[in-house]
Amino acid sequence: MTQHPTQSPQFFLTAPSPCPYLEGQFERKVFTHLVGDKAPEMNDLLTQGGFRRSQNIAYRPACETCRACVSVRILTNEFTQTRNMRRIAARNSDLVGAMLNPEPSTEQYSLFRSYLDARHRKGGMSDMTVLDYAMMVEDTHVETKLIEYRRRGPDSFLTGKGQGELIAVALTDRMADGLSMVYSFYNPEFEDRSLGTFMILDHIARAGALGLPHVYLGYWVNGSPKMNYKIRFTPQEHLGPKGWDRYTPEIE
């Protein structure tokens, strides 16, 4: 693996490319490498400053004419579920999430491919191979876990694991002040379960149990309908020019 200096991280800027969220816009990113013994500390600082992690890279938008991407984090200590969220939690009460080390499996990749083919066929990850997936999971220098969701079995209360087919997966970073949801995917045939919402609710509960005040959801893109789900989890904070500000949107 290529080694990079960790004492004074270097930042780089990507070339403009079409924005995947807003038609007619172009995106640029600033990024640096997360490697070495200081990677966990650096990941904490950068995430709190609006960066996201992908493998051993931390990046954030640096678009020249657009500021639609806003970093979002949920305040776990104050969070309360809406009526619809309570229904989703009840609908998925037969699932249990097992927290595992970041080790890829063929079962995970099969689910990952089904999810991409059904939900993101034209996305930037649509051509990811099994090796690409393995790198996404394994290439980390911070405290990262995989959470596998399966149906609850008779021994789940002892083992902490479910049984049967793999239904959903979350790749999650543990930070000093919260959990950061790096990527999640699920069986697209179970659309009625609202598994994306369920996994966020589960992470809020996990963060609360660990005494962590935040769950980081990445970027809400103002003007992109498919990203609006992120502002349903309130209260939350958005990162602005003056730092993190409380934001409570009006929910229709």
Coordinates of N, CA and C in Angstrom, one line a residue:
M1 N 0.8 -1.2 0.0 CA 0.0 0.0 0.0 C 0.9 1.2 0.0
T2 N 0.5 2.2 -0.8 CA 1.3 3.4 -0.9 C 1.2 4.2 0.4
Q3 N 2.4 4.7 0.9 CA 2.5 5.4 2.1 C 2.4 6.9 1.8
H4 N 1.8 7.7 2.7 CA 1.7 9.1 2.5 C 2.0 9.8 3.8
P5 N 2.7 10.9 3.8 CA 3.0 11.6 5.0 C 1.8 12.0 5.8
T6 N 1.8 11.8 7.1 CA 0.7 12.1 8.0 C 0.8 13.3 8.9
Q7 N 2.1 13.8 9.0 CA 2.2 15.0 9.9 C 1.6 16.2 9.3
S8 N 1.8 16.5 8.0 CA 1.2 17.6 7.4 C 0.4 17.2 6.1
P9 N -0.8 16.9 6.3 CA -1.6 16.3 5.2 C -1.7 17.3 4.0
Q10 N -1.6 16.8 2.8 CA -1.7 17.6 1.6 C -3.1 17.5 1.0
F11 N -3.6 18.6 0.5 CA -5.0 18.6 0.0 C -4.9 18.8 -1.5
F12 N -5.8 18.2 -2.3 CA -5.8 18.2 -3.7 C -7.2 18.6 -4.2
L13 N -7.2 19.1 -5.4 CA -8.5 19.5 -6.0 C -8.8 18.8 -7.3
T14 N -10.0 18.2 -7.4 CA -10.3 17.5 -8.6 C -10.7 18.4 -9.7
A15 N -10.7 17.9 -10.9 CA -11.1 18.7 -12.1 C -12.7 18.7 -12.1
P16 N -13.3 19.7 -12.7 CA -14.8 19.7 -12.7 C -15.3 18.5 -13.5
S17 N -16.5 18.0 -13.0 CA -17.2 16.9 -13.6 C -18.7 17.2 -13.4
P18 N -19.6 16.6 -14.3 CA -21.0 16.8 -14.1 C -21.5 16.4 -12.7
C19 N -22.3 17.2 -12.1 CA -22.9 16.9 -10.8 C -23.9 15.7 -10.9
P20 N -23.8 14.7 -10.1 CA -24.8 13.6 -10.1 C -26.1 13.9 -9.5
Y21 N -26.2 15.1 -8.9 CA -27.5 15.4 -8.1 C -28.3 16.6 -8.7
L22 N -27.6 17.6 -9.3 CA -28.2 18.7 -9.8 C -27.9 18.9 -11.3
E23 N -28.9 18.8 -12.2 CA -28.7 18.9 -13.6 C -28.1 20.3 -14.0
G24 N -27.1 20.3 -14.8 CA -26.5 21.5 -15.3 C -25.4 22.0 -14.4
Q25 N -25.2 21.4 -13.3 CA -24.1 21.9 -12.4 C -22.9 21.0 -12.6
F26 N -21.7 21.5 -12.2 CA -20.5 20.8 -12.2 C -19.9 20.8 -10.8
E27 N -19.4 19.6 -10.4 CA -18.8 19.5 -9.1 C -17.3 19.4 -9.1
R28 N -16.7 19.9 -8.0 CA -15.3 19.7 -7.8 C -15.2 19.3 -6.3
K29 N -14.1 18.5 -6.0 CA -13.9 18.1 -4.6 C -12.5 18.4 -4.2
V30 N -12.3 18.7 -2.9 CA -11.0 18.8 -2.3 C -10.8 17.6 -1.5
F31 N -9.6 17.0 -1.6 CA -9.5 15.7 -0.9 C -8.1 15.5 -0.3
T32 N -7.9 14.6 0.7 CA -6.6 14.3 1.2 C -6.7 12.8 1.6
H33 N -5.5 12.3 1.9 CA -5.4 10.9 2.3 C -5.5 10.7 3.8
L34 N -6.2 9.6 4.2 CA -6.3 9.2 5.6 C -5.6 8.0 5.8
V35 N -4.3 8.1 6.2 CA -3.4 6.9 6.4 C -2.6 7.2 7.7
G36 N -2.0 6.1 8.2 CA -1.1 6.2 9.3 C -1.8 6.2 10.6
D37 N -1.0 6.4 11.7 CA -1.5 6.3 13.1 C -2.4 7.5 13.4
K38 N -2.3 8.6 12.7 CA -3.1 9.8 13.0 C -4.4 9.8 12.2
A39 N -4.7 8.8 11.4 CA -5.9 8.7 10.6 C -7.2 8.9 11.4
P40 N -7.4 8.1 12.5 CA -8.6 8.3 13.2 C -8.8 9.7 13.7
E41 N -7.8 10.3 14.3 CA -7.9 11.7 14.8 C -8.2 12.7 13.6
M42 N -7.5 12.5 12.5 CA -7.7 13.3 11.3 C -9.1 13.1 10.8
N43 N -9.6 11.9 10.8 CA -11.0 11.6 10.3 C -12.0 12.4 11.1
D44 N -11.8 12.3 12.5 CA -12.7 13.1 13.3 C -12.7 14.5 13.0
L45 N -11.6 15.1 12.9 CA -11.5 16.6 12.6 C -12.1 16.9 11.3
L46 N -11.8 16.2 10.3 CA -12.3 16.5 8.9 C -13.8 16.2 8.8
T47 N -14.3 15.2 9.4 CA -15.7 14.9 9.4 C -16.5 16.1 10.1
Q48 N -16.0 16.5 11.2 CA -16.6 17.6 11.9 C -16.5 18.9 11.1
G49 N -15.5 18.9 10.1 CA -15.4 20.1 9.2 C -16.1 19.9 7.9
G50 N -16.9 18.9 7.8 CA -17.7 18.7 6.6 C -17.2 17.8 5.5
F51 N -16.1 17.0 5.9 CA -15.6 16.0 4.9 C -16.3 14.7 5.1
R52 N -16.2 13.9 4.1 CA -16.7 12.5 4.1 C -15.5 11.6 3.8
R53 N -15.6 10.3 4.3 CA -14.6 9.3 4.0 C -15.0 8.3 2.9
S54 N -14.1 8.0 2.0 CA -14.3 7.0 1.0 C -13.0 6.2 0.9
Q55 N -13.0 5.0 1.4 CA -11.7 4.2 1.5 C -10.7 5.1 2.4
N56 N -9.5 5.3 1.8 CA -8.5 6.1 2.6 C -8.5 7.5 2.2
I57 N -9.6 8.0 1.6 CA -9.7 9.4 1.1 C -10.7 10.1 1.9
A58 N -10.4 11.3 2.4 CA -11.4 12.3 2.9 C -11.6 13.4 1.9
Y59 N -12.9 13.7 1.6 CA -13.2 14.7 0.6 C -14.4 15.5 1.0
R60 N -14.5 16.7 0.4 CA -15.7 17.5 0.6 C -15.9 18.3 -0.7
P61 N -17.1 18.8 -1.0 CA -17.3 19.6 -2.2 C -16.6 20.9 -2.2
A62 N -16.1 21.3 -3.3 CA -15.4 22.6 -3.5 C -15.9 23.2 -4.8
C63 N -17.2 23.2 -5.0 CA -17.8 23.7 -6.3 C -17.7 25.2 -6.4
E64 N -17.4 25.7 -7.6 CA -17.2 27.1 -7.8 C -18.4 28.0 -7.7
T65 N -19.5 27.4 -8.2 CA -20.7 28.3 -8.3 C -21.9 27.7 -7.5
C66 N -21.7 26.7 -6.7 CA -22.9 26.1 -6.1 C -22.5 25.7 -4.6
R67 N -23.5 25.9 -3.7 CA -23.3 25.6 -2.3 C -24.5 24.7 -1.8
A68 N -25.0 23.9 -2.7 CA -26.2 23.1 -2.4 C -25.9 22.0 -1.4
C69 N -24.7 21.4 -1.4 CA -24.3 20.3 -0.5 C -24.1 20.8 0.9
V70 N -24.8 20.3 1.8 CA -24.7 20.7 3.2 C -24.5 19.5 4.1
S71 N -23.5 19.6 4.9 CA -23.2 18.5 5.9 C -24.3 18.4 7.0
V72 N -24.8 17.2 7.3 CA -25.9 17.0 8.2 C -25.5 16.0 9.3
R73 N -25.8 16.4 10.5 CA -25.6 15.4 11.6 C -26.9 15.5 12.5
I74 N -27.3 14.3 13.0 CA -28.5 14.2 13.9 C -28.0 14.3 15.3
L75 N -28.9 15.0 16.1 CA -28.6 15.2 17.5 C -29.3 14.0 18.3
T76 N -28.5 13.0 18.6 CA -29.1 11.7 19.0 C -29.8 11.9 20.4
N77 N -29.2 12.7 21.3 CA -29.8 12.9 22.6 C -31.2 13.5 22.6
E78 N -31.5 14.2 21.6 CA -32.8 14.9 21.5 C -33.8 14.3 20.5
F79 N -33.3 13.3 19.8 CA -34.1 12.8 18.7 C -35.3 12.1 19.2
T80 N -36.5 12.3 18.5 CA -37.7 11.6 18.8 C -38.3 11.1 17.4
Q81 N -38.8 9.9 17.4 CA -39.3 9.4 16.1 C -40.7 10.0 15.8
T82 N -40.9 10.2 14.5 CA -42.2 10.6 14.1 C -43.1 9.4 14.1
R83 N -44.4 9.6 13.9 CA -45.3 8.5 13.8 C -45.0 7.5 12.7
N84 N -44.6 8.0 11.5 CA -44.2 7.2 10.4 C -42.9 6.4 10.8
M85 N -42.0 7.0 11.4 CA -40.7 6.3 11.8 C -41.0 5.2 12.8
R86 N -42.0 5.4 13.7 CA -42.3 4.4 14.6 C -42.9 3.2 13.9
R87 N -43.7 3.4 12.9 CA -44.3 2.4 12.1 C -43.2 1.6 11.4
I88 N -42.2 2.3 10.8 CA -41.1 1.7 10.1 C -40.3 0.8 11.1
A89 N -40.0 1.3 12.3 CA -39.3 0.6 13.3 C -40.0 -0.7 13.7
A90 N -41.4 -0.6 13.8 CA -42.2 -1.8 14.2 C -42.2 -2.8 13.0
R91 N -42.2 -2.3 11.8 CA -42.2 -3.2 10.6 C -41.0 -4.0 10.5
N92 N -39.9 -3.4 11.1 CA -38.6 -4.1 11.0 C -38.1 -4.7 12.3
S93 N -39.0 -4.8 13.2 CA -38.6 -5.3 14.6 C -38.2 -6.8 14.5
D94 N -38.4 -7.4 13.4 CA -37.9 -8.8 13.2 C -36.5 -8.9 12.8
L95 N -35.9 -7.7 12.6 CA -34.5 -7.7 12.1 C -33.5 -7.4 13.3
V96 N -32.3 -7.9 13.2 CA -31.3 -7.6 14.2 C -30.0 -7.3 13.4
G97 N -29.3 -6.3 13.9 CA -28.0 -5.9 13.2 C -26.8 -6.4 14.0
A98 N -26.0 -7.2 13.4 CA -24.7 -7.6 14.0 C -23.6 -6.8 13.5
M99 N -22.8 -6.2 14.5 CA -21.7 -5.4 14.2 C -20.4 -6.2 14.0
L100 N -19.8 -6.2 12.9 CA -18.7 -7.0 12.5 C -17.5 -6.2 12.1
N101 N -16.4 -6.8 12.0 CA -15.2 -6.2 11.4 C -15.4 -6.0 9.9
P102 N -14.7 -5.0 9.4 CA -14.9 -4.7 7.9 C -14.2 -5.7 7.0
E103 N -14.9 -6.8 6.9 CA -14.4 -7.9 6.1 C -15.5 -8.2 5.0
P104 N -15.2 -8.0 3.7 CA -16.2 -8.3 2.7 C -16.5 -9.7 2.5
S105 N -17.7 -10.0 1.9 CA -18.0 -11.4 1.6 C -18.8 -11.4 0.3
T106 N -18.8 -12.6 -0.3 CA -19.6 -12.7 -1.6 C -21.1 -12.5 -1.4
E107 N -21.6 -12.8 -0.2 CA -23.0 -12.6 0.1 C -23.3 -11.0 0.1
Q108 N -22.4 -10.3 0.7 CA -22.5 -8.8 0.8 C -22.5 -8.3 -0.6
Y109 N -21.5 -8.7 -1.4 CA -21.4 -8.2 -2.8 C -22.6 -8.5 -3.6
S110 N -23.1 -9.7 -3.5 CA -24.3 -10.0 -4.2 C -25.5 -9.1 -3.9
L111 N -25.6 -8.8 -2.6 CA -26.7 -7.8 -2.2 C -26.4 -6.4 -2.7
F112 N -25.1 -6.1 -2.6 CA -24.6 -4.8 -3.1 C -24.9 -4.6 -4.6
R113 N -24.7 -5.6 -5.4 CA -24.9 -5.5 -6.8 C -26.4 -5.4 -7.1
S114 N -27.2 -6.2 -6.4 CA -28.7 -6.1 -6.6 C -29.2 -4.7 -6.3
Y115 N -28.7 -4.1 -5.2 CA -29.1 -2.8 -4.8 C -28.7 -1.8 -5.9
L116 N -27.4 -1.8 -6.4 CA -27.0 -0.9 -7.4 C -27.8 -1.1 -8.7
D117 N -28.0 -2.3 -9.1 CA -28.7 -2.5 -10.4 C -30.2 -2.0 -10.3
A118 N -30.8 -2.1 -9.1 CA -32.2 -1.7 -9.0 C -32.3 -0.2 -8.7
R119 N -31.4 0.4 -7.9 CA -31.6 1.8 -7.5 C -30.6 2.8 -8.1
H120 N -29.4 2.4 -8.5 CA -28.4 3.3 -9.0 C -27.7 2.8 -10.3
R121 N -28.5 2.3 -11.2 CA -27.9 1.7 -12.4 C -27.0 2.7 -13.2
K122 N -27.3 4.0 -13.1 CA -26.6 4.9 -13.9 C -25.7 5.8 -13.0
G123 N -25.5 5.3 -11.8 CA -24.7 6.1 -10.8 C -23.2 5.8 -11.0
G124 N -22.4 6.6 -10.3 CA -20.9 6.4 -10.4 C -20.4 5.1 -9.9
M125 N -21.2 4.4 -9.1 CA -20.7 3.1 -8.5 C -21.2 1.9 -9.3
S126 N -22.0 2.2 -10.4 CA -22.7 1.1 -11.0 C -21.8 0.0 -11.6
D127 N -20.5 0.3 -11.9 CA -19.6 -0.6 -12.5 C -18.6 -1.2 -11.6
M128 N -18.9 -1.1 -10.3 CA -18.0 -1.6 -9.3 C -17.9 -3.1 -9.3
T129 N -16.7 -3.7 -9.3 CA -16.5 -5.1 -9.3 C -16.4 -5.6 -7.9
V130 N -16.2 -6.9 -7.7 CA -16.1 -7.5 -6.4 C -14.8 -7.0 -5.7
L131 N -13.8 -6.7 -6.5 CA -12.5 -6.2 -6.0 C -12.7 -4.7 -5.5
D132 N -13.5 -4.0 -6.3 CA -13.8 -2.6 -5.9 C -14.6 -2.6 -4.6
Y133 N -15.5 -3.5 -4.5 CA -16.3 -3.6 -3.2 C -15.4 -3.9 -2.0
A134 N -14.5 -4.9 -2.2 CA -13.6 -5.3 -1.2 C -12.8 -4.1 -0.7
M135 N -12.3 -3.3 -1.7 CA -11.5 -2.1 -1.3 C -12.3 -1.1 -0.6
M136 N -13.6 -0.9 -0.9 CA -14.4 0.0 -0.3 C -14.6 -0.4 1.2
V137 N -14.7 -1.7 1.5 CA -14.9 -2.1 2.9 C -13.5 -2.2 3.6
E138 N -12.5 -2.7 3.0 CA -11.3 -3.0 3.7 C -10.3 -1.8 3.8
D139 N -10.3 -1.0 2.9 CA -9.3 0.1 2.8 C -9.6 1.2 3.7
T140 N -9.4 1.0 5.0 CA -9.7 2.0 6.0 C -8.6 2.0 7.1
H141 N -8.2 3.2 7.5 CA -7.2 3.4 8.6 C -7.9 3.9 9.9
V142 N -9.2 3.9 9.9 CA -10.0 4.4 11.1 C -10.8 3.2 11.6
E143 N -11.5 3.5 12.7 CA -12.3 2.4 13.3 C -13.6 2.3 12.5
T144 N -13.7 1.3 11.7 CA -14.8 1.0 10.8 C -15.5 -0.3 11.1
K145 N -16.8 -0.4 11.0 CA -17.5 -1.6 11.3 C -18.5 -1.9 10.1
L146 N -18.8 -3.1 9.9 CA -19.9 -3.5 9.1 C -21.1 -4.0 10.0
I147 N -22.3 -3.5 9.7 CA -23.5 -4.0 10.4 C -24.3 -4.8 9.4
E148 N -24.5 -6.1 9.6 CA -25.3 -6.9 8.8 C -26.6 -7.1 9.5
Y149 N -27.7 -6.9 8.7 CA -29.1 -7.0 9.2 C -29.7 -8.3 8.6
R150 N -30.1 -9.2 9.5 CA -30.8 -10.4 9.2 C -32.1 -10.5 10.1
R151 N -32.9 -11.5 9.8 CA -34.1 -11.7 10.6 C -33.6 -12.3 12.0
R152 N -34.4 -11.9 13.0 CA -34.1 -12.3 14.3 C -34.3 -13.8 14.5
G153 N -33.4 -14.5 15.1 CA -33.5 -15.9 15.3 C -33.7 -16.2 16.8
P154 N -34.0 -17.5 17.1 CA -34.2 -17.9 18.5 C -33.0 -17.6 19.5
D155 N -31.8 -17.6 18.9 CA -30.6 -17.4 19.7 C -30.1 -15.9 19.6
S156 N -30.8 -15.1 18.9 CA -30.2 -13.7 18.7 C -30.0 -12.9 19.9
F157 N -30.8 -13.2 20.9 CA -30.6 -12.4 22.2 C -29.3 -12.8 22.9
L158 N -28.8 -14.0 22.5 CA -27.5 -14.4 23.1 C -26.3 -14.1 22.2
T159 N -26.5 -14.3 20.9 CA -25.4 -14.1 19.9 C -25.3 -12.7 19.4
G160 N -26.4 -11.9 19.4 CA -26.4 -10.6 18.8 C -26.5 -10.7 17.3
K161 N -26.7 -11.8 16.7 CA -26.7 -12.0 15.3 C -28.1 -12.5 14.8
G162 N -28.5 -12.2 13.6 CA -29.7 -12.7 13.0 C -29.4 -14.0 12.3
Q163 N -30.4 -14.5 11.6 CA -30.3 -15.8 10.9 C -30.9 -15.6 9.5
G164 N -30.6 -16.5 8.6 CA -31.1 -16.5 7.2 C -30.4 -15.5 6.3
E165 N -31.2 -15.1 5.3 CA -30.6 -14.2 4.2 C -30.2 -12.8 4.8
L166 N -29.2 -12.3 4.1 CA -28.7 -10.9 4.4 C -29.7 -10.0 3.8
I167 N -30.2 -9.0 4.6 CA -31.3 -8.1 4.1 C -30.7 -6.7 3.9
A168 N -29.8 -6.3 4.7 CA -29.3 -4.9 4.6 C -27.9 -4.9 5.2
V169 N -27.1 -3.9 4.8 CA -25.7 -3.7 5.3 C -25.4 -2.3 5.5
A170 N -24.7 -1.9 6.5 CA -24.2 -0.5 6.7 C -22.7 -0.6 7.0
L171 N -22.0 0.3 6.3 CA -20.6 0.5 6.5 C -20.5 1.8 7.4
T172 N -19.9 1.7 8.6 CA -20.0 2.8 9.6 C -18.7 3.0 10.2
D173 N -18.4 4.3 10.4 CA -17.2 4.7 11.2 C -17.6 5.1 12.6
R174 N -16.8 4.7 13.6 CA -17.0 5.1 14.9 C -16.0 6.3 15.2
M175 N -16.5 7.4 15.6 CA -15.7 8.6 15.8 C -15.8 9.0 17.3
A176 N -15.1 10.0 17.7 CA -15.1 10.4 19.1 C -16.4 11.0 19.5
D177 N -17.1 11.6 18.5 CA -18.4 12.3 18.9 C -19.6 11.7 18.2
G178 N -19.5 10.5 17.5 CA -20.6 10.0 16.8 C -20.3 8.8 15.9
L179 N -21.3 8.4 15.2 CA -21.2 7.4 14.2 C -21.4 8.1 12.8
S180 N -20.6 7.7 11.9 CA -20.7 8.3 10.5 C -21.1 7.2 9.6
M181 N -22.3 7.3 8.9 CA -22.7 6.3 8.0 C -22.1 6.5 6.7
V182 N -21.1 5.7 6.4 CA -20.3 5.8 5.2 C -21.1 5.4 3.9
Y183 N -21.7 4.2 4.0 CA -22.5 3.7 2.9 C -23.4 2.6 3.4
S184 N -24.6 2.5 2.9 CA -25.5 1.5 3.2 C -26.3 1.0 2.0
F185 N -26.7 -0.3 2.0 CA -27.4 -0.8 0.9 C -28.3 -2.0 1.4
Y186 N -29.3 -2.4 0.6 CA -30.3 -3.3 1.1 C -30.9 -4.1 0.0
N187 N -31.7 -5.1 0.3 CA -32.4 -5.9 -0.7 C -33.5 -5.0 -1.3
P188 N -33.5 -4.7 -2.6 CA -34.5 -3.8 -3.2 C -35.9 -4.4 -3.2
E189 N -36.0 -5.7 -3.1 CA -37.3 -6.4 -3.1 C -38.1 -6.1 -1.8
F190 N -37.4 -5.6 -0.8 CA -38.1 -5.3 0.5 C -38.4 -3.8 0.6
E191 N -38.9 -3.2 -0.5 CA -39.1 -1.7 -0.5 C -40.1 -1.3 0.5
D192 N -41.1 -2.1 0.8 CA -42.1 -1.7 1.8 C -41.6 -1.6 3.2
R193 N -40.4 -2.1 3.4 CA -39.8 -2.0 4.8 C -39.1 -0.7 5.1
S194 N -38.9 0.1 4.0 CA -38.2 1.4 4.2 C -36.9 1.2 5.0
L195 N -36.0 0.3 4.4 CA -34.8 -0.1 5.1 C -33.8 1.0 5.3
G196 N -33.8 1.9 4.3 CA -32.8 3.0 4.5 C -33.2 3.8 5.8
T197 N -34.4 4.1 6.0 CA -34.9 4.8 7.2 C -34.6 4.0 8.4
F198 N -34.9 2.7 8.3 CA -34.7 1.8 9.5 C -33.2 1.8 9.9
M199 N -32.3 1.8 9.0 CA -30.9 1.7 9.3 C -30.4 3.0 10.0
I200 N -31.0 4.1 9.6 CA -30.6 5.4 10.2 C -31.2 5.4 11.7
L201 N -32.4 4.9 11.8 CA -33.0 4.8 13.2 C -32.2 3.9 14.1
D202 N -31.7 2.8 13.5 CA -30.9 1.9 14.3 C -29.6 2.5 14.7
H203 N -29.0 3.3 13.8 CA -27.7 4.0 14.1 C -27.9 5.1 15.2
I204 N -29.1 5.8 15.2 CA -29.4 6.7 16.2 C -29.4 6.0 17.6
A205 N -30.1 4.9 17.6 CA -30.2 4.1 18.8 C -28.8 3.6 19.3
R206 N -28.0 3.2 18.3 CA -26.7 2.7 18.7 C -25.8 3.8 19.2
A207 N -25.8 5.0 18.6 CA -25.1 6.1 19.1 C -25.5 6.5 20.5
G208 N -26.8 6.5 20.7 CA -27.3 6.9 22.0 C -26.8 5.9 23.1
A209 N -26.8 4.6 22.8 CA -26.4 3.6 23.7 C -24.9 3.7 24.0
L210 N -24.2 4.2 23.1 CA -22.7 4.4 23.2 C -22.4 5.8 23.9
G211 N -23.4 6.6 24.1 CA -23.1 7.9 24.7 C -22.6 8.9 23.6
L212 N -22.8 8.7 22.4 CA -22.3 9.5 21.3 C -23.4 10.5 20.8
P213 N -23.1 11.8 20.8 CA -24.2 12.8 20.5 C -24.6 12.9 19.1
H214 N -23.9 12.3 18.1 CA -24.2 12.6 16.7 C -24.2 11.4 15.9
V215 N -25.1 11.4 14.8 CA -25.0 10.5 13.7 C -24.8 11.4 12.5
Y216 N -23.7 11.2 11.8 CA -23.4 11.9 10.6 C -23.9 11.2 9.3
L217 N -24.7 12.0 8.6 CA -25.4 11.4 7.4 C -24.8 11.8 6.1
G218 N -23.7 12.6 6.1 CA -23.1 13.1 4.9 C -23.8 14.3 4.4
Y219 N -24.1 14.4 3.1 CA -24.5 15.7 2.5 C -26.0 15.6 2.2
W220 N -26.7 16.6 2.6 CA -28.1 16.9 2.1 C -27.8 17.9 0.9
V221 N -28.4 17.6 -0.2 CA -28.3 18.4 -1.4 C -29.6 19.2 -1.6
N222 N -29.5 20.4 -1.3 CA -30.7 21.3 -1.5 C -31.1 21.4 -2.9
G223 N -32.3 20.9 -3.2 CA -32.8 20.9 -4.6 C -32.8 19.6 -5.3
S224 N -32.3 18.6 -4.5 CA -32.3 17.2 -5.0 C -33.3 16.4 -4.3
P225 N -34.5 16.0 -4.9 CA -35.5 15.4 -4.1 C -35.1 14.0 -3.5
K226 N -34.2 13.3 -4.2 CA -33.8 12.0 -3.6 C -32.9 12.1 -2.4
M227 N -32.5 13.3 -2.0 CA -31.7 13.5 -0.8 C -32.5 14.1 0.3
N228 N -33.8 14.4 0.1 CA -34.6 15.0 1.1 C -34.9 14.2 2.3
Y229 N -34.7 12.8 2.2 CA -34.9 12.0 3.4 C -34.0 12.3 4.6
K230 N -32.9 13.0 4.3 CA -31.9 13.2 5.3 C -32.4 14.3 6.3
I231 N -33.3 15.2 5.8 CA -33.7 16.3 6.7 C -35.0 15.9 7.5
R232 N -35.4 14.6 7.4 CA -36.6 14.2 8.2 C -36.2 13.8 9.6
F233 N -34.9 13.6 9.9 CA -34.5 13.2 11.2 C -34.1 14.4 12.0
T234 N -35.0 14.8 12.9 CA -34.8 16.0 13.6 C -34.8 15.8 15.1
P235 N -34.2 16.7 15.9 CA -33.4 17.8 15.5 C -32.1 17.4 14.9
Q236 N -31.6 18.3 14.1 CA -30.3 18.0 13.5 C -29.5 19.4 13.3
E237 N -28.3 19.3 13.0 CA -27.4 20.4 12.7 C -26.9 20.4 11.3
H238 N -26.8 21.6 10.7 CA -26.2 21.7 9.4 C -24.9 22.6 9.5
L239 N -23.9 22.2 8.8 CA -22.6 22.9 8.8 C -22.7 24.1 7.9
G240 N -22.5 25.3 8.5 CA -22.5 26.5 7.7 C -21.2 27.3 7.8
P241 N -21.1 28.5 7.3 CA -19.9 29.3 7.3 C -19.4 29.5 8.8
K242 N -20.3 29.6 9.7 CA -20.0 29.9 11.1 C -19.9 28.7 12.0
G243 N -20.0 27.5 11.4 CA -20.0 26.3 12.1 C -21.3 25.5 12.1
W244 N -21.5 24.6 13.0 CA -22.7 23.8 13.1 C -23.8 24.6 13.7
D245 N -24.9 24.7 13.0 CA -26.1 25.4 13.4 C -27.3 24.4 13.5
R246 N -28.1 24.6 14.5 CA -29.3 23.8 14.6 C -30.3 24.1 13.5
Y247 N -30.9 23.1 12.9 CA -31.8 23.2 11.8 C -33.0 22.3 12.0
T248 N -34.2 22.9 12.1 CA -35.4 22.1 12.2 C -36.3 22.4 11.0
P249 N -36.3 21.6 9.9 CA -37.1 21.9 8.7 C -38.5 21.7 9.0
E250 N -39.3 22.3 8.2 CA -40.8 22.1 8.2 C -41.0 20.8 7.3
I251 N -41.7 19.8 7.9 CA -41.9 18.6 7.2 C -43.4 18.5 6.8
E252 N -43.6 18.3 5.5 CA -44.9 18.3 5.0 C -45.6 17.0 5.3

